[in-house]
Short mmCIF file of C-alpha atoms and ligand atoms in Angstrom, two decimals:
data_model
loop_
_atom_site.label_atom_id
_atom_site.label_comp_id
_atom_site.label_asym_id
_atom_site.label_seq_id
_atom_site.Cartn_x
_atom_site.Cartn_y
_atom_site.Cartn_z
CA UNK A 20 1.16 30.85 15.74
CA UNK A 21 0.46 27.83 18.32
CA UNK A 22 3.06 27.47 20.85
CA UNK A 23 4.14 23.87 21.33
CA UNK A 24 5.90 22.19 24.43
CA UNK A 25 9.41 21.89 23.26
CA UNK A 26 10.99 18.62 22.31
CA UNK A 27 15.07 19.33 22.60
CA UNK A 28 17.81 16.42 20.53
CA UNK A 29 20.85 16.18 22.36
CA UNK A 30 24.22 17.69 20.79
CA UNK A 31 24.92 16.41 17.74
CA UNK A 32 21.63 14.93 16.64
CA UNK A 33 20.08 17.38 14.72
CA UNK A 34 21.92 16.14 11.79
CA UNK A 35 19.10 13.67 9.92
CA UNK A 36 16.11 17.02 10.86
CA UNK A 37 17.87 19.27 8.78
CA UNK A 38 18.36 16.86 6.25
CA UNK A 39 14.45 16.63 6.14
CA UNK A 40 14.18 12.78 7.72
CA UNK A 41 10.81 13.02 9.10
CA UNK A 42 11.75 10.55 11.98
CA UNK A 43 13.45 11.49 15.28
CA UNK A 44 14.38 8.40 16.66
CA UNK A 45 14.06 8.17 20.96
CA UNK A 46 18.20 8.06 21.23
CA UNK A 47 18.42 11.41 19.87
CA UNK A 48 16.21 13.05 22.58
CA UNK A 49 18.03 15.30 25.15
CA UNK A 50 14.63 16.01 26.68
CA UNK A 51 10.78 15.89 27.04
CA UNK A 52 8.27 18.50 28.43
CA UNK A 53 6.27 17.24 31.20
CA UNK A 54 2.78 15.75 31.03
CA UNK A 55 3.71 15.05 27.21
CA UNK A 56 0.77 12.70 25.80
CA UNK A 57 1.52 10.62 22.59
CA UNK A 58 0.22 12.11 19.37
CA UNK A 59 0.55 15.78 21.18
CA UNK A 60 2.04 18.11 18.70
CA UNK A 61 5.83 19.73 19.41
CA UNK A 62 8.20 22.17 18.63
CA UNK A 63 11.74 20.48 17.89
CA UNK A 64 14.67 22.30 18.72
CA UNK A 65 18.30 21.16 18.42
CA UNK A 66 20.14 21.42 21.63
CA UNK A 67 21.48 24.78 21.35
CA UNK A 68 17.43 26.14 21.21
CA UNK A 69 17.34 26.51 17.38
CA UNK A 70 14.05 25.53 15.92
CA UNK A 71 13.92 22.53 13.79
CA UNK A 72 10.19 22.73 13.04
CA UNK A 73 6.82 20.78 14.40
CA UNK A 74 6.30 17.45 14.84
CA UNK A 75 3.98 15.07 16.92
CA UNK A 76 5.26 12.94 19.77
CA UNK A 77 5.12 8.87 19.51
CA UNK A 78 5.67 6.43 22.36
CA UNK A 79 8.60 3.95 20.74
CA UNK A 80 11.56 4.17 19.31
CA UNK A 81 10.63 7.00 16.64
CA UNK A 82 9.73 10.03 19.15
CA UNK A 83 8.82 12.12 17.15
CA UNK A 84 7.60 12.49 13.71
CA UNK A 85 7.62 16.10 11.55
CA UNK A 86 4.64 17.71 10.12
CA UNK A 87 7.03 20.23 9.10
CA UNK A 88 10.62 21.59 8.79
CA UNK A 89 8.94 25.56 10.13
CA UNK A 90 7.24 26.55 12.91
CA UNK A 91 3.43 25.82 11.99
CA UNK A 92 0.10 25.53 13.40
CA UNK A 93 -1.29 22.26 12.98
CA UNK A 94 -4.77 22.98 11.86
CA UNK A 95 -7.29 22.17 9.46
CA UNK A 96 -6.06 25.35 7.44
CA UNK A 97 -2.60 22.98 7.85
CA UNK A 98 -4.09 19.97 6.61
CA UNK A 99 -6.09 21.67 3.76
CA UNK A 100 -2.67 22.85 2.64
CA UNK A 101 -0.95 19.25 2.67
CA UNK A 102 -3.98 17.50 0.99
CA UNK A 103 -4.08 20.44 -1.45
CA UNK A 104 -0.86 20.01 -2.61
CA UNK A 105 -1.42 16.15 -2.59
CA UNK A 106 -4.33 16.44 -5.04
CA UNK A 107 -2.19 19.24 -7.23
CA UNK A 108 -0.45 16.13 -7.74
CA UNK A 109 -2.36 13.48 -8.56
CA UNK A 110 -4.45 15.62 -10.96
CA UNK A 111 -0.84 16.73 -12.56
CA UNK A 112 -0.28 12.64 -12.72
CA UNK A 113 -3.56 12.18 -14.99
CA UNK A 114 -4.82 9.67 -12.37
CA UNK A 115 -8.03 11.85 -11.87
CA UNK A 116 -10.04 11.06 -15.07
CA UNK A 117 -13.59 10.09 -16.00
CA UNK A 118 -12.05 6.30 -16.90
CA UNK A 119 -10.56 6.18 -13.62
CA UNK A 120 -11.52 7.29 -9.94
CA UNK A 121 -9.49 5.02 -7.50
CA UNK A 122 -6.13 6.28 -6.47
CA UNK A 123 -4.47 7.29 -3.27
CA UNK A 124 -4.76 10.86 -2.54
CA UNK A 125 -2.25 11.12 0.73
CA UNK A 126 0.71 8.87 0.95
CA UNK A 127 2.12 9.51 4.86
CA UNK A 128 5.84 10.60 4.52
CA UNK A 129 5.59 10.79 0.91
CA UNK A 130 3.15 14.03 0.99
CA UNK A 131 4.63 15.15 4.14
CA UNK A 132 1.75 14.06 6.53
CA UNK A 133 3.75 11.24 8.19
CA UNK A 134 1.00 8.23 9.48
CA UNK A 135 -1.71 9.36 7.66
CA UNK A 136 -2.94 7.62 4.20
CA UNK A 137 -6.05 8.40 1.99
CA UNK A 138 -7.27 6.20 -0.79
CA UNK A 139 -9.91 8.04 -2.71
CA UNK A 140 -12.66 6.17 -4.89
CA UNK A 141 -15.07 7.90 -6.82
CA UNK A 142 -16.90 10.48 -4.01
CA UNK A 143 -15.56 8.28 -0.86
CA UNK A 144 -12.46 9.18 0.85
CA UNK A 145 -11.09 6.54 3.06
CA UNK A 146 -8.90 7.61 6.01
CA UNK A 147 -6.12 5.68 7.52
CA UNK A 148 -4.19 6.31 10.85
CA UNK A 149 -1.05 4.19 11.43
CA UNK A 150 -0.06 6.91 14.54
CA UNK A 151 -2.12 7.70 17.72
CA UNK A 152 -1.15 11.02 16.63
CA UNK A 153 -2.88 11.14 13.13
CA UNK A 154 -6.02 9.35 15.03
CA UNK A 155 -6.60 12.28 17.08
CA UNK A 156 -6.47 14.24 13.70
CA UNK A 157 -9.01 12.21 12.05
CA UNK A 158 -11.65 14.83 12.13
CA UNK A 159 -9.50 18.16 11.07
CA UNK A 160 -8.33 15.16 8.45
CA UNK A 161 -12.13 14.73 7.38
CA UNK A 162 -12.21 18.40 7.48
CA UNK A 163 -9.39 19.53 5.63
CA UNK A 164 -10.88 16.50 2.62
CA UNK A 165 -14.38 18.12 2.33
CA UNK A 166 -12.74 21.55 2.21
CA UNK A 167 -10.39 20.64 -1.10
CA UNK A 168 -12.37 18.16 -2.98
CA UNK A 169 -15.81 19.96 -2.34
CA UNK A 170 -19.10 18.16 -4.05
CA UNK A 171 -16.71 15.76 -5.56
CA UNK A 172 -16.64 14.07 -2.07
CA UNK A 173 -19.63 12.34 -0.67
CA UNK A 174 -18.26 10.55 2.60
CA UNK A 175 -15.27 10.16 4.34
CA UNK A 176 -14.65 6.90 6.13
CA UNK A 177 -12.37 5.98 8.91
CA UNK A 178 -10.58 2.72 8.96
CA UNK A 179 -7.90 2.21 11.17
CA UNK A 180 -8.08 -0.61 13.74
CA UNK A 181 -5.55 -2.77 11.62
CA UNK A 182 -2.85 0.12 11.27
CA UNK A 183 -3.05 1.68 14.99
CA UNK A 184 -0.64 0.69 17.17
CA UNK A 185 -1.86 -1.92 19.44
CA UNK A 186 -0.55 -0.11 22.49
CA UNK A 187 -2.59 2.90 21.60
CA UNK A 188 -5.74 1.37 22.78
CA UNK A 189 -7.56 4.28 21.21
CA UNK A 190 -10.73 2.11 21.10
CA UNK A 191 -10.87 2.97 17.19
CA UNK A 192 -13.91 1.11 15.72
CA UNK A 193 -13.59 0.58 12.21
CA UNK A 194 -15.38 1.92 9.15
CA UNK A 195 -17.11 4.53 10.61
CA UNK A 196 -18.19 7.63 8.99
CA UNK A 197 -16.03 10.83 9.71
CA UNK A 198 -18.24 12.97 7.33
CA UNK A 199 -20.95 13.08 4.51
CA UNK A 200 -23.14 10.57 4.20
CA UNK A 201 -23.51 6.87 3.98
CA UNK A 202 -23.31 5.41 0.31
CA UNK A 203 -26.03 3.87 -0.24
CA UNK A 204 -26.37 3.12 -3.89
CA UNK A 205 -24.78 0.53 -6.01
CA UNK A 206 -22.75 2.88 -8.32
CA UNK A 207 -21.40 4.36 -5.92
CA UNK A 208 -19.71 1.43 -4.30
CA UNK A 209 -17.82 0.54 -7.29
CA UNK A 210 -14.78 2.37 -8.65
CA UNK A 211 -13.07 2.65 -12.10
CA UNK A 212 -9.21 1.53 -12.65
CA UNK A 213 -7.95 2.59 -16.42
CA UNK A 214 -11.37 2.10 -17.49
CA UNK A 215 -12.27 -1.67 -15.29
CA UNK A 216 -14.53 -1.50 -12.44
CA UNK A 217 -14.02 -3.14 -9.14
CA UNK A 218 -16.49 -3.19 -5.96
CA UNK A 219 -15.34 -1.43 -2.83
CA UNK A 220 -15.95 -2.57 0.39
CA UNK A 221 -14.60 -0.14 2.79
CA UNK A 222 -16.25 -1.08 5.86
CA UNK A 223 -15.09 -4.85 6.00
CA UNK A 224 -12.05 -5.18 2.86
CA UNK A 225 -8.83 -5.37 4.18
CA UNK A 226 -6.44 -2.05 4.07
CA UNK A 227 -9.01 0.22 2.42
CA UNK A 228 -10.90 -1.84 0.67
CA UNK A 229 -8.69 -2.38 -2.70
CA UNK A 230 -4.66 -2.12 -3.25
CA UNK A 231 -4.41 0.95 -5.80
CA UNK A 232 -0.48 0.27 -5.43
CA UNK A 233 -0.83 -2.46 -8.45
CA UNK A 234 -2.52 -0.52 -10.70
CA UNK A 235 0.80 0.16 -13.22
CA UNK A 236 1.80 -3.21 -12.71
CA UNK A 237 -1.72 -4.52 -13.42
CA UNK A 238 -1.90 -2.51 -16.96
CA UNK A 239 1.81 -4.06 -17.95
CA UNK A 240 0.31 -7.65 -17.11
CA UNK A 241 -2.83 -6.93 -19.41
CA UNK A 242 -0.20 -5.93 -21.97
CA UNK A 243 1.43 -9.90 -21.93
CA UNK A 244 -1.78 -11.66 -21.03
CA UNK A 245 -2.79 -12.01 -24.87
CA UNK A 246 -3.60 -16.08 -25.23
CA UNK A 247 -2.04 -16.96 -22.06
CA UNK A 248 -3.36 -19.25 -19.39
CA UNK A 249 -2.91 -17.04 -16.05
CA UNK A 250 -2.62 -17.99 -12.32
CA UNK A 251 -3.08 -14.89 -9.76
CA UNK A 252 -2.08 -16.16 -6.62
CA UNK A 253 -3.62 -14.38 -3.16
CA UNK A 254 -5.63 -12.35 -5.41
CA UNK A 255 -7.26 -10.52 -2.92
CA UNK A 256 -10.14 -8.45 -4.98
CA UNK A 257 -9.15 -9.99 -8.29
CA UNK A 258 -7.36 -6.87 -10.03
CA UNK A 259 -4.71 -8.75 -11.79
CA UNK A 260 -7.66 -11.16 -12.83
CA UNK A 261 -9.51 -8.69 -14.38
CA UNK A 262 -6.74 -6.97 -16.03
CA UNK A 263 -5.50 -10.13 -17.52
CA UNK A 264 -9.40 -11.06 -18.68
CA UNK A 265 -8.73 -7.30 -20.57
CA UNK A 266 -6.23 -8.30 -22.53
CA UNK A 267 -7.50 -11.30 -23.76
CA UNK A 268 -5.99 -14.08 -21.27
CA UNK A 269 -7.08 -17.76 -22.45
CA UNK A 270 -8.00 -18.74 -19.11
CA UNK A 271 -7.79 -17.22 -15.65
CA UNK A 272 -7.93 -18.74 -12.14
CA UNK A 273 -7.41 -16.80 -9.11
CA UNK A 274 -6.16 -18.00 -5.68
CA UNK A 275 -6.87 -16.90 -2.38
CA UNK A 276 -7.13 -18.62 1.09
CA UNK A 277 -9.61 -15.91 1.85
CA UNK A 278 -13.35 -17.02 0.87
CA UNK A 279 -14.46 -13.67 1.01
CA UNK A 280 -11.78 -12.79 -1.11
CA UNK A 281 -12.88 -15.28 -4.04
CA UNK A 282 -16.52 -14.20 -3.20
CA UNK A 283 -14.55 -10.29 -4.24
CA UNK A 284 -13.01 -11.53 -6.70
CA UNK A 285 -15.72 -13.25 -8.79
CA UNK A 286 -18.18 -10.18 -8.30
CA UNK A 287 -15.91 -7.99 -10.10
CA UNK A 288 -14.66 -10.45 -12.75
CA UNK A 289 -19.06 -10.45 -13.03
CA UNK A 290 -18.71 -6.98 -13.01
CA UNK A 291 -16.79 -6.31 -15.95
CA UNK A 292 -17.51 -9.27 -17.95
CA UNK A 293 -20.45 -10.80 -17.24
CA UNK A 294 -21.07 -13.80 -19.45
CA UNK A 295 -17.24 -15.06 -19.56
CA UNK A 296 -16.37 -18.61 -19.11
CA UNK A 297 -12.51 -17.51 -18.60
CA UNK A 298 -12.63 -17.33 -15.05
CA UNK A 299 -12.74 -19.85 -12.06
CA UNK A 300 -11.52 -18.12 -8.31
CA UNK A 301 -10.33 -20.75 -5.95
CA UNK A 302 -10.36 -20.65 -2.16
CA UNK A 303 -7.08 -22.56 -1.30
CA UNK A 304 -3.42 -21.55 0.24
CA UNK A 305 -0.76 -20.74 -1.73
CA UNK A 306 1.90 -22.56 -0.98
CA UNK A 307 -0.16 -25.82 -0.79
CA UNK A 308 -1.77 -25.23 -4.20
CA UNK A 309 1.62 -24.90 -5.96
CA UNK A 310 3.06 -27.40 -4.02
CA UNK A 311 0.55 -29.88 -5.74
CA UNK A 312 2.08 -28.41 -8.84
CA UNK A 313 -0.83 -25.73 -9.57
CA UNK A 314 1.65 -23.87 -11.47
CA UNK A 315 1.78 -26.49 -13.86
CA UNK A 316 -1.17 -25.06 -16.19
CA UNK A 317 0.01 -22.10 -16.49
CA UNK A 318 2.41 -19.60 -18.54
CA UNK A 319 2.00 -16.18 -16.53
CA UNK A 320 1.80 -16.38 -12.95
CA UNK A 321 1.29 -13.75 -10.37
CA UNK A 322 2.50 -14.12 -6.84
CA UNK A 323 1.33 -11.06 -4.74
CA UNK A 324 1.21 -12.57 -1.04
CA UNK A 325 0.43 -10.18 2.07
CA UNK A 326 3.44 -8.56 3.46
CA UNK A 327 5.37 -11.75 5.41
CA UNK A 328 7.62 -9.29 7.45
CA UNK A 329 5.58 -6.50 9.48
CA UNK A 330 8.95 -5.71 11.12
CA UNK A 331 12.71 -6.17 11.21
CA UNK A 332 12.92 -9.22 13.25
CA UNK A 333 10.36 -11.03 10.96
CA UNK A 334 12.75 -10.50 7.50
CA UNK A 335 15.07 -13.90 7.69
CA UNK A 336 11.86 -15.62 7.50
CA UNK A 337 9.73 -14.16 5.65
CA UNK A 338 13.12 -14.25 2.94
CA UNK A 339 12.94 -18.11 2.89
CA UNK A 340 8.90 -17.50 2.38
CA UNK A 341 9.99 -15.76 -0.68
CA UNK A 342 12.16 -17.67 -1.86
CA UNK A 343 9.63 -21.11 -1.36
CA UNK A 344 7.17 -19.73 -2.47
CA UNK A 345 8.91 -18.46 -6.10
CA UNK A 346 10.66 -21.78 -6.19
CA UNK A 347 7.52 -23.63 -6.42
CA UNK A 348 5.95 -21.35 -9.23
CA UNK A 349 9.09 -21.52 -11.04
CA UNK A 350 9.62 -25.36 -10.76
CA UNK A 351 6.80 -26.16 -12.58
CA UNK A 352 5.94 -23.21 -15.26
CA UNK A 353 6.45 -24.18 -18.67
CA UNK A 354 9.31 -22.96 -20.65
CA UNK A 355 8.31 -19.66 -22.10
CA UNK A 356 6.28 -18.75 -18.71
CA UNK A 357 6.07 -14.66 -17.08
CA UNK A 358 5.88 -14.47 -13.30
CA UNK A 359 5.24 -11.46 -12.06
CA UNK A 360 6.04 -11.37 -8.31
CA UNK A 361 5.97 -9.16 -5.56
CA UNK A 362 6.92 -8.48 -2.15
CA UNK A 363 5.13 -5.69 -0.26
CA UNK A 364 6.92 -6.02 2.93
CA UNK A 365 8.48 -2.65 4.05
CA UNK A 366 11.37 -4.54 6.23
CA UNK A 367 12.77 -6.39 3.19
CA UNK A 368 14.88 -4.29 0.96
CA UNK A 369 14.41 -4.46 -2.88
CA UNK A 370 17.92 -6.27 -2.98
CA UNK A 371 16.62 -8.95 -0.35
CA UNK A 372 13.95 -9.51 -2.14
CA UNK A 373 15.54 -10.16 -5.84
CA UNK A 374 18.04 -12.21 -3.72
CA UNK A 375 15.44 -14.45 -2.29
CA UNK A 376 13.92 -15.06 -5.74
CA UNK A 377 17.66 -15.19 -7.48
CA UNK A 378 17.61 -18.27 -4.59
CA UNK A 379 14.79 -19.88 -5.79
CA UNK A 380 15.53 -19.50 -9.62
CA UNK A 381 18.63 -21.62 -8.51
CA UNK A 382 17.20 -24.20 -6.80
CA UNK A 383 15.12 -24.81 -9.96
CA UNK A 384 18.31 -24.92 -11.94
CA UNK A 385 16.16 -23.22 -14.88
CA UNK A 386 17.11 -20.11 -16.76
CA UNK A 387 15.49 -17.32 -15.66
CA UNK A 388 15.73 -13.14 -17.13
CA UNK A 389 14.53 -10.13 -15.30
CA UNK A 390 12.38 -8.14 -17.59
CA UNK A 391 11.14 -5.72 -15.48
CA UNK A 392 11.71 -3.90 -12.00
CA UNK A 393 8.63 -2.94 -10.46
CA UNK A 394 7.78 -0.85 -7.66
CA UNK A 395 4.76 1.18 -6.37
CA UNK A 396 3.35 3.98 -8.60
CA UNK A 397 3.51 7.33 -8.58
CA UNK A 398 0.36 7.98 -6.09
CA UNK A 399 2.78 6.64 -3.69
CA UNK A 400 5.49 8.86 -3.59
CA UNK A 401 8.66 8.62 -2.12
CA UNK A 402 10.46 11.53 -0.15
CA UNK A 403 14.16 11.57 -1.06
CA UNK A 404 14.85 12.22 2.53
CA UNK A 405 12.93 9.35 3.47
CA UNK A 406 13.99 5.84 1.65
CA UNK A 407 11.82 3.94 4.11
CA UNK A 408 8.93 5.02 2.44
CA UNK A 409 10.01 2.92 -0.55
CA UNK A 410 8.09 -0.86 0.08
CA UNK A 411 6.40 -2.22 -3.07
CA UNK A 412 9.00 -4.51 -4.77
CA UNK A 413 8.42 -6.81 -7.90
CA UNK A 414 10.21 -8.49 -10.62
CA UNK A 415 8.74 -9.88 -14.25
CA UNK A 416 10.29 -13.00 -14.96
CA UNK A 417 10.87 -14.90 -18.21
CA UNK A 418 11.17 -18.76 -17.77
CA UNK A 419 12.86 -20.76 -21.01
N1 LIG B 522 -2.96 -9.00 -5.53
C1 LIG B 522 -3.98 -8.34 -4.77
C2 LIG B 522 -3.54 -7.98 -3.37
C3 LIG B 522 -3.08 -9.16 -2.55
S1 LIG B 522 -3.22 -8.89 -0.84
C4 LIG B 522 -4.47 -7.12 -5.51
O1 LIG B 522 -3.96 -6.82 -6.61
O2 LIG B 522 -5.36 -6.45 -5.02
C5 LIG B 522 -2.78 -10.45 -0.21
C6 LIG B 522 -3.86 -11.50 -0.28
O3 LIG B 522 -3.24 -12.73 0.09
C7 LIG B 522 -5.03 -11.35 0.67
O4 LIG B 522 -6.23 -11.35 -0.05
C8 LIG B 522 -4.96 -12.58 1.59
O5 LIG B 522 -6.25 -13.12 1.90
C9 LIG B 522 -4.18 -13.53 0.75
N2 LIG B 522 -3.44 -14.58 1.49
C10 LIG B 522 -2.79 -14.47 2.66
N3 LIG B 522 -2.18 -15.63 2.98
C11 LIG B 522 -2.43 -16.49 1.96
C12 LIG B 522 -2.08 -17.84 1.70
N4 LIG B 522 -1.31 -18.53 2.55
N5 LIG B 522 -2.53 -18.41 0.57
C13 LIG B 522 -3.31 -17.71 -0.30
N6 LIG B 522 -3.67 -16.44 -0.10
C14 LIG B 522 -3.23 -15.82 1.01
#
């Protein structure tokens, strides 16, 4: 067993480690060992010496966050036994299946490995950091991948410069290759979602390339796109738009002030349906294209926009960003409209979030019914110790 400098929480504070939070927040440290560099793995002990288990030191308010509730050896044997369990998982979820390849293997907190995510498409893994702590990892990471998944993984890329924390200055360069080799051929760029295909660019697409977090939420909007005309606003790589092309949509036109987005977005509506005359993707910004009515067209409308709070200070504005932007979808549906909307913001809690849109269903003085609650899928699991891990929020709409 490694022996880690000691991290000690004053009197007291031990309370939220043996309730399995994974965060130690900065007020709760008594005391730091000397010469302690951030992402440099500790021991936690509550004040009176008892071990609390390992953990990695952070510069900010969370000091420290746990690996583990035991004394363990952070390794690639450590890793292997995380991802292990991770994949244990997703296979017992049915998401690993010849119909569909593109799910998200580690989930930070959720799978215990706080910082870290891994998307996995096909035979490329793509690795995330959001701690200086789990960037120093990145290779026992890559490691620990190749070990569990075997010849079912081909490459392993690194993609981390927008998650990092700027102060880090780790000099991260993005979309490298931690392991295997380049992918070179066309096939093996493009993954499978419940049997539709979509083009992965993991060097240059935002996140890692694609948002596996809609994929339930995507299948229930195929399910009600039958005949309808459908508007999927900031549509990023066009997954809603393909889904809704599945299930026989009348019409679909996608939105996105991104023009390599649309340039996405077409490709794989290409992809899967190559001679339809359904589709039409639109570079343009949101708010201005509903504001000159765009919803007007349209009976099922999707508003997924990018997470408008990245942190607590942000959420009283990026509520009334909400709440405009619902209000001018729902102004000018037609009567018998679905909106699906979302809110992926972390900071804004699922109850700000149906308030904002209860405030713009007002201001339209229409009547409006919640049919579903949505939230992120199962590859995204939540630790009961750990609410904050909870961020995908969205509500399906009826509109008389
Ligand atoms: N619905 C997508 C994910 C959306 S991510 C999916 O299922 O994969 C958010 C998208 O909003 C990004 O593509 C971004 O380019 C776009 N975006 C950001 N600000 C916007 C704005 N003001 N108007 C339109 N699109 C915007």
């Amino acid at each position: 067993m490694t022996h880690y400098p000691a991290v000690s929480l004053k009197r007291g504070k031990e309370e939220s480690v043996l309730r399995r939070h994974p965060w130690i927040f900065s007020g709760a440290v008594k005391s730091l060992p000397p010469g302690l560099a951030e992402g440099d793995t500790v021991s936690v002990l509550a004040s009176d010496g008892t071990p609390l288990g390992t953990g990695y030191y952070q510069i900010g308010s969370i000091a420290v966050r746990m690996y583990s509730f035991s004394a363990r050896t952070i390794d690639t044997a450590f890793f292997c036994h995380r991802i292990a369990a991770a994949l244990r998982l997703r296979r017992a979820l049915g998401l690993v299946r010849e119909d569909n390849n593109a799910l998200r293997l580690v989930h930070g907190e959720g799978d215990r490995l706080p910082g870290l995510v891994v998307d996995l498409f096909g035979a490329t893994a793509v690795v995330q950091a959001h701690t200086v702590a789990m960037h120093r990892q990145r290779q026992a990471v890559a490691d620990a991948l190749k070990d569990v998944l075997g010849d079912a993984l081909h490459a392993v890329y690194y993609k981390s410069e927008g998650t990092l924390p700027f102060k880090a200055n780790t000099g991260a360069k993005d979309g490298y290759l931690l392991g295997g080799e380049e992918e070179g051929g066309e096939a093996d760029s493009v993954a499978l979602e419940n049997g539709l295909r979509f083009r992965i660019d993991w060097l240059e697409g935002q996140k890692t390339g694609f948002f596996v977090d809609q994929r339930d939420n995507r299948d229930l909007l195929r399910r009600y796109a039958q005949g309808r005309n459908v508007l999927n606003m900031c549509c990023y790589t066009g997954g809603f738009s393909v889904y809704a092309l599945a299930g026989g949509a009348e019409r679909v036109c996608s939105v996105d002030s991104s023009s390599r987005a649309v340039e996405l977005t077409d490709e794989n509506v290409r992809l899967n349906f190559p001679d339809t005359d359904r589709h039409e993707a639109v570079e343009a910004d949101a708010f201005r294209f509903l504001q000159d009515g765009g919803a007007k067209k349209y009976d099922l409308v999707v508003l997924d926009p990018p997470a408008f709070a990245k942190h607590r200070d942000a959420v009283p504005q990026a509520l009334r960003g909400y709440t405009r932007l619902n209000e001018l979808a729902l102004r000018h549906m037609p009567a018998g409209s679905l909106l699906f909307t979302f809110s992926c913001s972390q900071a804004v809690s699922r109850q700000q979030f149906r308030l904002a849109v209860f405030t713009a269903a007002a201001r339209t003085r229409r009547h409006v019914s919640i049919l579903h609650q949505l939230t992120q899928p199962a590859d995204h699991p939540v630790s009961i110790y750990h609410p904050e891990g909870e961020y995908l929020k969205g509500l399906v709409l009826y509109v008389e």
